[in-house]
Coordinates of C-alpha atoms in Angstrom, one line a residue:
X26 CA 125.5 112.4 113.8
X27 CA 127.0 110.2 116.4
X28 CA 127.2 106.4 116.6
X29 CA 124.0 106.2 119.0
X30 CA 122.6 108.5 116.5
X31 CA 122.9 106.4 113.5
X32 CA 122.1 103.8 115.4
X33 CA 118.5 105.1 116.3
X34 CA 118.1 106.5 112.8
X35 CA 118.6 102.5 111.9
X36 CA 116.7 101.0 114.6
X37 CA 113.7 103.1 113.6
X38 CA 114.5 102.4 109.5
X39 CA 115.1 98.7 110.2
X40 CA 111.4 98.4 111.4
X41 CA 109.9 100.8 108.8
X42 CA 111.2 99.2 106.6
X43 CA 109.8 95.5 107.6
X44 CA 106.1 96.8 108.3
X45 CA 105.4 99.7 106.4
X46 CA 104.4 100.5 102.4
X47 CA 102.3 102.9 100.5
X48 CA 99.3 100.9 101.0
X49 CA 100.3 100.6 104.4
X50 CA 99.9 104.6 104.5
X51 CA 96.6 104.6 102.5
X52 CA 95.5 101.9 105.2
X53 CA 96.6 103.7 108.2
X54 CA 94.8 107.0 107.0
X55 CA 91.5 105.3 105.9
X56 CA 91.5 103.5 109.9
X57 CA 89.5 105.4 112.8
X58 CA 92.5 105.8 114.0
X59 CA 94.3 107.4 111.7
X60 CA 97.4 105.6 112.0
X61 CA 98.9 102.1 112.6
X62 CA 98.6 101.5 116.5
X63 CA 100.5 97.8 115.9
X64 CA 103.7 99.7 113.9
X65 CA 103.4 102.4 117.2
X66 CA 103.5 100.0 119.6
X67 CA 107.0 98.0 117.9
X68 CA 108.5 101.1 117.5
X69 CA 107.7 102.3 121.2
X70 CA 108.7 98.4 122.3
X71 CA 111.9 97.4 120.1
X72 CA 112.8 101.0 119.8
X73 CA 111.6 103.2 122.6
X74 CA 110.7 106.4 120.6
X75 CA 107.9 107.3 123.1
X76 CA 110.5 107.2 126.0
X77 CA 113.2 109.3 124.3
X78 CA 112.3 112.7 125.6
X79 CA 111.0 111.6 129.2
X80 CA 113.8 111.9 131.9
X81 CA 115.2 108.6 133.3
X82 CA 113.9 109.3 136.8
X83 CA 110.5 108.3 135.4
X84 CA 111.2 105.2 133.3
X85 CA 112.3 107.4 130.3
X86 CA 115.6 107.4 128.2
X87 CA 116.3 111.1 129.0
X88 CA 117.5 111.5 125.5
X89 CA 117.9 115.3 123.5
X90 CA 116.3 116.7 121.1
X91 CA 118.8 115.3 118.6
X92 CA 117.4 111.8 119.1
X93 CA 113.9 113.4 118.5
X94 CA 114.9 114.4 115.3
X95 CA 116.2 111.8 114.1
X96 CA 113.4 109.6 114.3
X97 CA 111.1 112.5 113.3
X98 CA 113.6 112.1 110.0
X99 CA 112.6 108.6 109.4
X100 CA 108.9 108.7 110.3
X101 CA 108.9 111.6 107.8
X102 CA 110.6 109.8 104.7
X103 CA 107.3 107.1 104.8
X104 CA 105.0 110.3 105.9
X105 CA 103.9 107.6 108.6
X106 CA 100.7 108.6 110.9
X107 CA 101.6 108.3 114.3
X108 CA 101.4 110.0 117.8
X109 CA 105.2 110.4 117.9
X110 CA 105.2 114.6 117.5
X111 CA 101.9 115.0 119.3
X112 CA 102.4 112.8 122.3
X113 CA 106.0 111.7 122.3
X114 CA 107.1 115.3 122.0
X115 CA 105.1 118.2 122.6
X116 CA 102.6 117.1 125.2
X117 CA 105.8 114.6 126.8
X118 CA 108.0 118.0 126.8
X119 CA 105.5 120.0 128.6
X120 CA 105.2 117.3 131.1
X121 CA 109.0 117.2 131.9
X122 CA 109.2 120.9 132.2
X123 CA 106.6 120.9 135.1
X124 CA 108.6 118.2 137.0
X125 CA 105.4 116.2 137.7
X126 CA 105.8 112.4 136.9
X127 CA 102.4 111.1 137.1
X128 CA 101.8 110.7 133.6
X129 CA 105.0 110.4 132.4
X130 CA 106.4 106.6 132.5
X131 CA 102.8 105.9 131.4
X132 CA 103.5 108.1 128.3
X133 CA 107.6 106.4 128.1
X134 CA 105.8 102.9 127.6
X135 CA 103.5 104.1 125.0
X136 CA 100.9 102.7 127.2
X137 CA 99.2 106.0 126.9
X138 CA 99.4 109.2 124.8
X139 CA 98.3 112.6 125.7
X140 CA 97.5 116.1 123.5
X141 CA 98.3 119.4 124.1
X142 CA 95.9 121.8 124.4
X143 CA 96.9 125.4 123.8
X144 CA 95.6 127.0 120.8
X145 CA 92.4 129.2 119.1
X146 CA 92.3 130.0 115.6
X147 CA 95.2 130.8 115.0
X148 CA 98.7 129.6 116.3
X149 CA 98.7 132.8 118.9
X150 CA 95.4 132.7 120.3
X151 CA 95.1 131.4 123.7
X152 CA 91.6 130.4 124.2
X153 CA 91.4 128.3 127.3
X154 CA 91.0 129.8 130.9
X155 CA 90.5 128.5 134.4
X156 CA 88.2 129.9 137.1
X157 CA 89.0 128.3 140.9
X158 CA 90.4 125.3 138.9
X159 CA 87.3 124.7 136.3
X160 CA 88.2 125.0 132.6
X161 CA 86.5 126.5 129.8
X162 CA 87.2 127.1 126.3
X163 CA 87.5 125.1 123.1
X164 CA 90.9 124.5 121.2
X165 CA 91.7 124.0 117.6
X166 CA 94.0 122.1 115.4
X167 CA 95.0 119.5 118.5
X168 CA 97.3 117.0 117.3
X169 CA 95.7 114.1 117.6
X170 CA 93.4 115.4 120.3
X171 CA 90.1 113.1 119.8
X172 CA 92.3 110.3 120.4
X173 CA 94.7 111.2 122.9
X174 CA 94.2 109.6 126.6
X175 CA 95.3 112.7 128.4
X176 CA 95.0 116.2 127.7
X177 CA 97.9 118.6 129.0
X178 CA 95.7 122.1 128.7
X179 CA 97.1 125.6 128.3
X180 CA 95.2 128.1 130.4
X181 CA 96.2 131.2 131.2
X182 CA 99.8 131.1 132.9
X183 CA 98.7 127.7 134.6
X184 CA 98.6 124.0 133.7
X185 CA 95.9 121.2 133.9
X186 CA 95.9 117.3 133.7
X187 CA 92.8 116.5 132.2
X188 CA 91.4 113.1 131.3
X189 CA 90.9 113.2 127.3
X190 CA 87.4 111.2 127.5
X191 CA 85.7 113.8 129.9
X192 CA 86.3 116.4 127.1
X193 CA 84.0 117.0 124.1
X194 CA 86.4 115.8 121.4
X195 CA 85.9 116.5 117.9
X196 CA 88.0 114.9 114.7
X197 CA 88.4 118.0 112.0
X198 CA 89.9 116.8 108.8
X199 CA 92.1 118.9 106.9
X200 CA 93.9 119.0 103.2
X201 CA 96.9 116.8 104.5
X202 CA 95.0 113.1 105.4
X203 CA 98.5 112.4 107.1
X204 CA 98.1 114.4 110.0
X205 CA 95.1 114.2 112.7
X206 CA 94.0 117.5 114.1
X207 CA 90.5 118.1 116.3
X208 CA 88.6 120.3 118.2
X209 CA 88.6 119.7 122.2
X210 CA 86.1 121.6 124.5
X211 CA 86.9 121.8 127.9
X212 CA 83.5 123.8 129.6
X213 CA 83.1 122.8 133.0
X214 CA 85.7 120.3 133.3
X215 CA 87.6 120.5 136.6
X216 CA 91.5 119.3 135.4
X217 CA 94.7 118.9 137.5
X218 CA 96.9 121.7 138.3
X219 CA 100.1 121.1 137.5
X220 CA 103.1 123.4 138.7
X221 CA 105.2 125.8 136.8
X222 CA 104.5 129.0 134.6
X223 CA 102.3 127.5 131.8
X224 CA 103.9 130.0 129.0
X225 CA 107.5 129.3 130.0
X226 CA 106.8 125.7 129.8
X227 CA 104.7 125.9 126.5
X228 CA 107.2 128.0 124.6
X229 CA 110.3 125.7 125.5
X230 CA 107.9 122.5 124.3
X231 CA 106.7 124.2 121.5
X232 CA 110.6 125.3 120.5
X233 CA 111.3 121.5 120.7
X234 CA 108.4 120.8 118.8
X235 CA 109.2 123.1 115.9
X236 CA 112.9 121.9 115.5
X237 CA 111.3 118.1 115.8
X238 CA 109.0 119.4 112.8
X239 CA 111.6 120.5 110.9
X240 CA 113.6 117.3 110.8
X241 CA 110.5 115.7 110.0
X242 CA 110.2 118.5 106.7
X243 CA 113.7 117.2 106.1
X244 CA 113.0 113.7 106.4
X245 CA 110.2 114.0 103.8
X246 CA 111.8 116.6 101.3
X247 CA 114.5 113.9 101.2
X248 CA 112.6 111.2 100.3
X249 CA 110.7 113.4 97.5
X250 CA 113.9 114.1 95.8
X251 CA 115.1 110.3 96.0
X252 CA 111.2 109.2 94.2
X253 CA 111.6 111.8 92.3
X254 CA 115.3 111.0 90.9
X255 CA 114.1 106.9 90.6
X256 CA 111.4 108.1 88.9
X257 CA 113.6 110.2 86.5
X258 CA 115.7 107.3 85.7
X259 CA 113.5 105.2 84.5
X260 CA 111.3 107.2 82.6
X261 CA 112.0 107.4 78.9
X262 CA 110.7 110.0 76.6
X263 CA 112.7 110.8 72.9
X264 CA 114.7 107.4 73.4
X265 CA 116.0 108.8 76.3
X266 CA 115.7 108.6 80.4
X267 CA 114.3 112.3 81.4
X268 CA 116.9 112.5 84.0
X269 CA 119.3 112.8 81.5
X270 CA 118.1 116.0 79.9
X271 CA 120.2 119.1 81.2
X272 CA 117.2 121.0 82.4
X273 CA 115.7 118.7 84.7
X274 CA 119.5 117.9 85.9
X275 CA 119.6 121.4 87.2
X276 CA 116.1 121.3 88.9
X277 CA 116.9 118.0 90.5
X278 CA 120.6 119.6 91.5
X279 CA 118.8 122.9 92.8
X280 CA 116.3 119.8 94.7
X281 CA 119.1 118.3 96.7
X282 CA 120.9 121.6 97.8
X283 CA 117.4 122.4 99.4
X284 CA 117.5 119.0 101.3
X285 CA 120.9 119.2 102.3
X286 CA 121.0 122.8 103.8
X287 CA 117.8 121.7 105.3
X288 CA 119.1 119.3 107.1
X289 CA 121.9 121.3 107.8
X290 CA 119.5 123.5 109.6
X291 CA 117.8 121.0 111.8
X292 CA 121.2 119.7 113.1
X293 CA 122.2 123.5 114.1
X294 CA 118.7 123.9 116.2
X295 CA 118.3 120.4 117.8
X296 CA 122.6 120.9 119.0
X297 CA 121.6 124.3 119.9
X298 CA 118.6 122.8 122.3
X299 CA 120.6 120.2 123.9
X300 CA 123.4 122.6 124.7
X301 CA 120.7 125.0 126.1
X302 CA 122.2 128.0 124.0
X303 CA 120.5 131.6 124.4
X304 CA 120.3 131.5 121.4
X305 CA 118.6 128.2 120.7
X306 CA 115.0 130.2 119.3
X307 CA 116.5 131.9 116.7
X308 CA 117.9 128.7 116.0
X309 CA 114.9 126.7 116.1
X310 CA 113.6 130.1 114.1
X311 CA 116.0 129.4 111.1
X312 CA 114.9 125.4 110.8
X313 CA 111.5 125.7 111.0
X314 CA 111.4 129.0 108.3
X315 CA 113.5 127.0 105.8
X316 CA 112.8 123.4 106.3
X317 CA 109.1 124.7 105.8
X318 CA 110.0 126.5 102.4
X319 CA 112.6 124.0 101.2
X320 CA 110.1 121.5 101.8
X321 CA 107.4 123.0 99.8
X322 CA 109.6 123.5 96.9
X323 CA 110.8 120.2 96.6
X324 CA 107.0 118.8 97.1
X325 CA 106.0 121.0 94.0
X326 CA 109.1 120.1 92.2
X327 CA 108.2 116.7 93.0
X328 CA 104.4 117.0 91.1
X329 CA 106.5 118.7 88.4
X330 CA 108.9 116.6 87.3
X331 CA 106.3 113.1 87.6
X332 CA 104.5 114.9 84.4
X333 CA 101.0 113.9 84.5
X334 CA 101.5 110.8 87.0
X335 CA 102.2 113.4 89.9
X336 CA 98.9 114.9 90.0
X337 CA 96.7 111.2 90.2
X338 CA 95.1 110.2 93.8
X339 CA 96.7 107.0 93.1
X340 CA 100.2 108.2 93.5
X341 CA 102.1 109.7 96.7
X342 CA 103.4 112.7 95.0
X343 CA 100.0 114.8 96.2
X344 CA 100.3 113.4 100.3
X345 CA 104.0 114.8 100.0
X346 CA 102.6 118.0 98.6
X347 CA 100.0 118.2 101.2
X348 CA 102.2 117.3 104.3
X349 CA 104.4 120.2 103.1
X350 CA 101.9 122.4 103.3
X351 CA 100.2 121.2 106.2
X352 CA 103.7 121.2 108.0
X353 CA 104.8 125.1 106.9
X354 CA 102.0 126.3 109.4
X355 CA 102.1 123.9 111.8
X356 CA 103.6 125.8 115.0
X357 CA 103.6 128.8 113.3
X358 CA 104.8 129.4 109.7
X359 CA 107.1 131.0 108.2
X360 CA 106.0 134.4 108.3
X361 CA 105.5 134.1 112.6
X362 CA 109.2 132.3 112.7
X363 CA 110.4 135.1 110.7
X364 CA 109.3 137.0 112.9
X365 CA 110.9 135.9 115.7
X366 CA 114.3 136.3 114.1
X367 CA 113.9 139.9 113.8
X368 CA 112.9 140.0 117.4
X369 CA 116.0 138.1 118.7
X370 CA 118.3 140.4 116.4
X371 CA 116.4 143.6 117.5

């Protein structure tokens, strides 16, 4: 972590910590929206997360996938709702890769947000095609694709600029009420072409939005082992604080290990994608296949060690547990990542 670094990481905490709370989070995911468009718009004003991975030549702050991360990190600790790993990132990082900079200082203001549109029923499947520039096809599991101004659409090995209301947009909930997926239709829409290999482009934004993900995993594993050790402290059974019992010592010890090498992880991939390393995948591989795992184990822990408060709607423990879950096969879990690590070795 550098100085600017920290210095993001406490820009973005700084107004977190002013405007946000866990009824804040209940609020945000009970809105149409899904998430809090004022906090989004002061952290995209005061902060300028949106502009971080748009290059300067179109009003952006040119930044690496490092910064990314690091605000992913704090986002993730409050499990905030917002269009930051959608918009900010994948769709933004697409966008930069093509060179084209019509959308883009739109999308560094936060003034709009776009969606990308890639995949079928599975992370794999590419559904989407183009016929003498008219689309067809439907997408699932689009980050906050009903909403999204712009749609940057996957089909075939080309790319397409399409305008997110002339789509037939639907919202599909899923088990983790933190995140906003939906189904987006393109039949018969004519998009613009934008230039570059479509696949080339998509798997370098989808490699940045993994090792984003990750740091996010991180982010929230940490903060469900710091809940989980206040909560420990305070909560006396035989006379005693809980924490103090030798057994739960050594869950909560085997808890921060997890969250530390984790973090560890995400560092090693965002440094490898900033220095443009060959071997930046298998990188990106490694975060993603054990933030995914070291997040779901401290989520569970997490439940576990709350006794009989963790499992109530009432209390965060469950959205921790759900976003861990949710997140693991978000861009491919860790089977697919896995995967890929054999392939790079081979």
């Amino acid at each position: 972590m550098t100085d600017e670094l920290n210095d993001l990481a406490d820009a973005v905490r700084s107004v977190v910590d002013r405007r946000w709370s866990a009824a804040a989070l209940r609020a945000a995911i009970d809105s149409p929206e899904g998430y809090d468009r004022e906090l989004w718009s002061v952290l995209c004003e005061q902060v300028g997360v949106a502009a971080l991975a748009v290059p300067e030549e179109h009003d952006g702050v040119g930044a690496g996938v490092r910064a990314l991360q690091v605000v992913a990190e704090e986002l993730g600790r409050q499990l905030i709702p917002s269009p930051f790993l959608g918009s900010s990132v994948l769709a933004t990082a697409l966008l930069a890769r093509t060179g084209d900079a019509g959308l883009l200082p739109a999308l560094a203001s936060g003034e709009r947000t776009a969606a990308a549109v890639f995949a079928g029923t599975s992370f794999t499947d590419r559904p989407l095609r183009a016929v003498d520039g008219t689309l067809s096809g439907t997408a699932q599991y689009v980050l906050d694709g009903d909403l999204a101004d712009d749609l940057v659409v996957v089909a075939g090995d080309e790319l397409y600029l399409v305008d997110g209301a002339s789509a037939h947009r639907r919202h599909t909930p899923s088990m983790d009420p933190t995140r906003r997926f939906a189904e987006v239709t393109v039949d018969g829409l004519a998009g613009r072409l934008l230039p570059g290999d479509a696949e080339a482009a998509l798997a370098h934004a989808l490699d940045i939005a993994a090792a984003v993900l990750a740091a996010e995993q991180a982010g929230a594993a940490a903060r469900a082992l710091a809940l989980t050790v206040e909560y420990a402290s305070s909560r006396v059974q035989f006379g005693r604080a809980i924490g103090s019992f030798q057994a739960l010592k050594h869950r909560m010890a085997d808890m921060y290990v997890l969250v530390e090498s984790a973090r560890s992880a995400v560092a090693a991939a965002g440094e490898a994608l900033d220095r443009g390393d060959a071997d930046a995948p298998l990188a990106v591989a490694t975060a993603k296949t054990y933030c995914s795992e070291a997040f779901s184990a401290v989520a569970a822990e997490m439940i576990q060690l709350h006794g009989g408060i963790g499992i109530t709607w009432e209390h965060d423990a469950h959205l921790y547990f759900k976003r861990a879950h949710s997140s693991s096969q978000l861009f491919g879990d860790p089977a697919y990542h896995l995967g890929r690590r054999t392939l790079t070795h081979s």
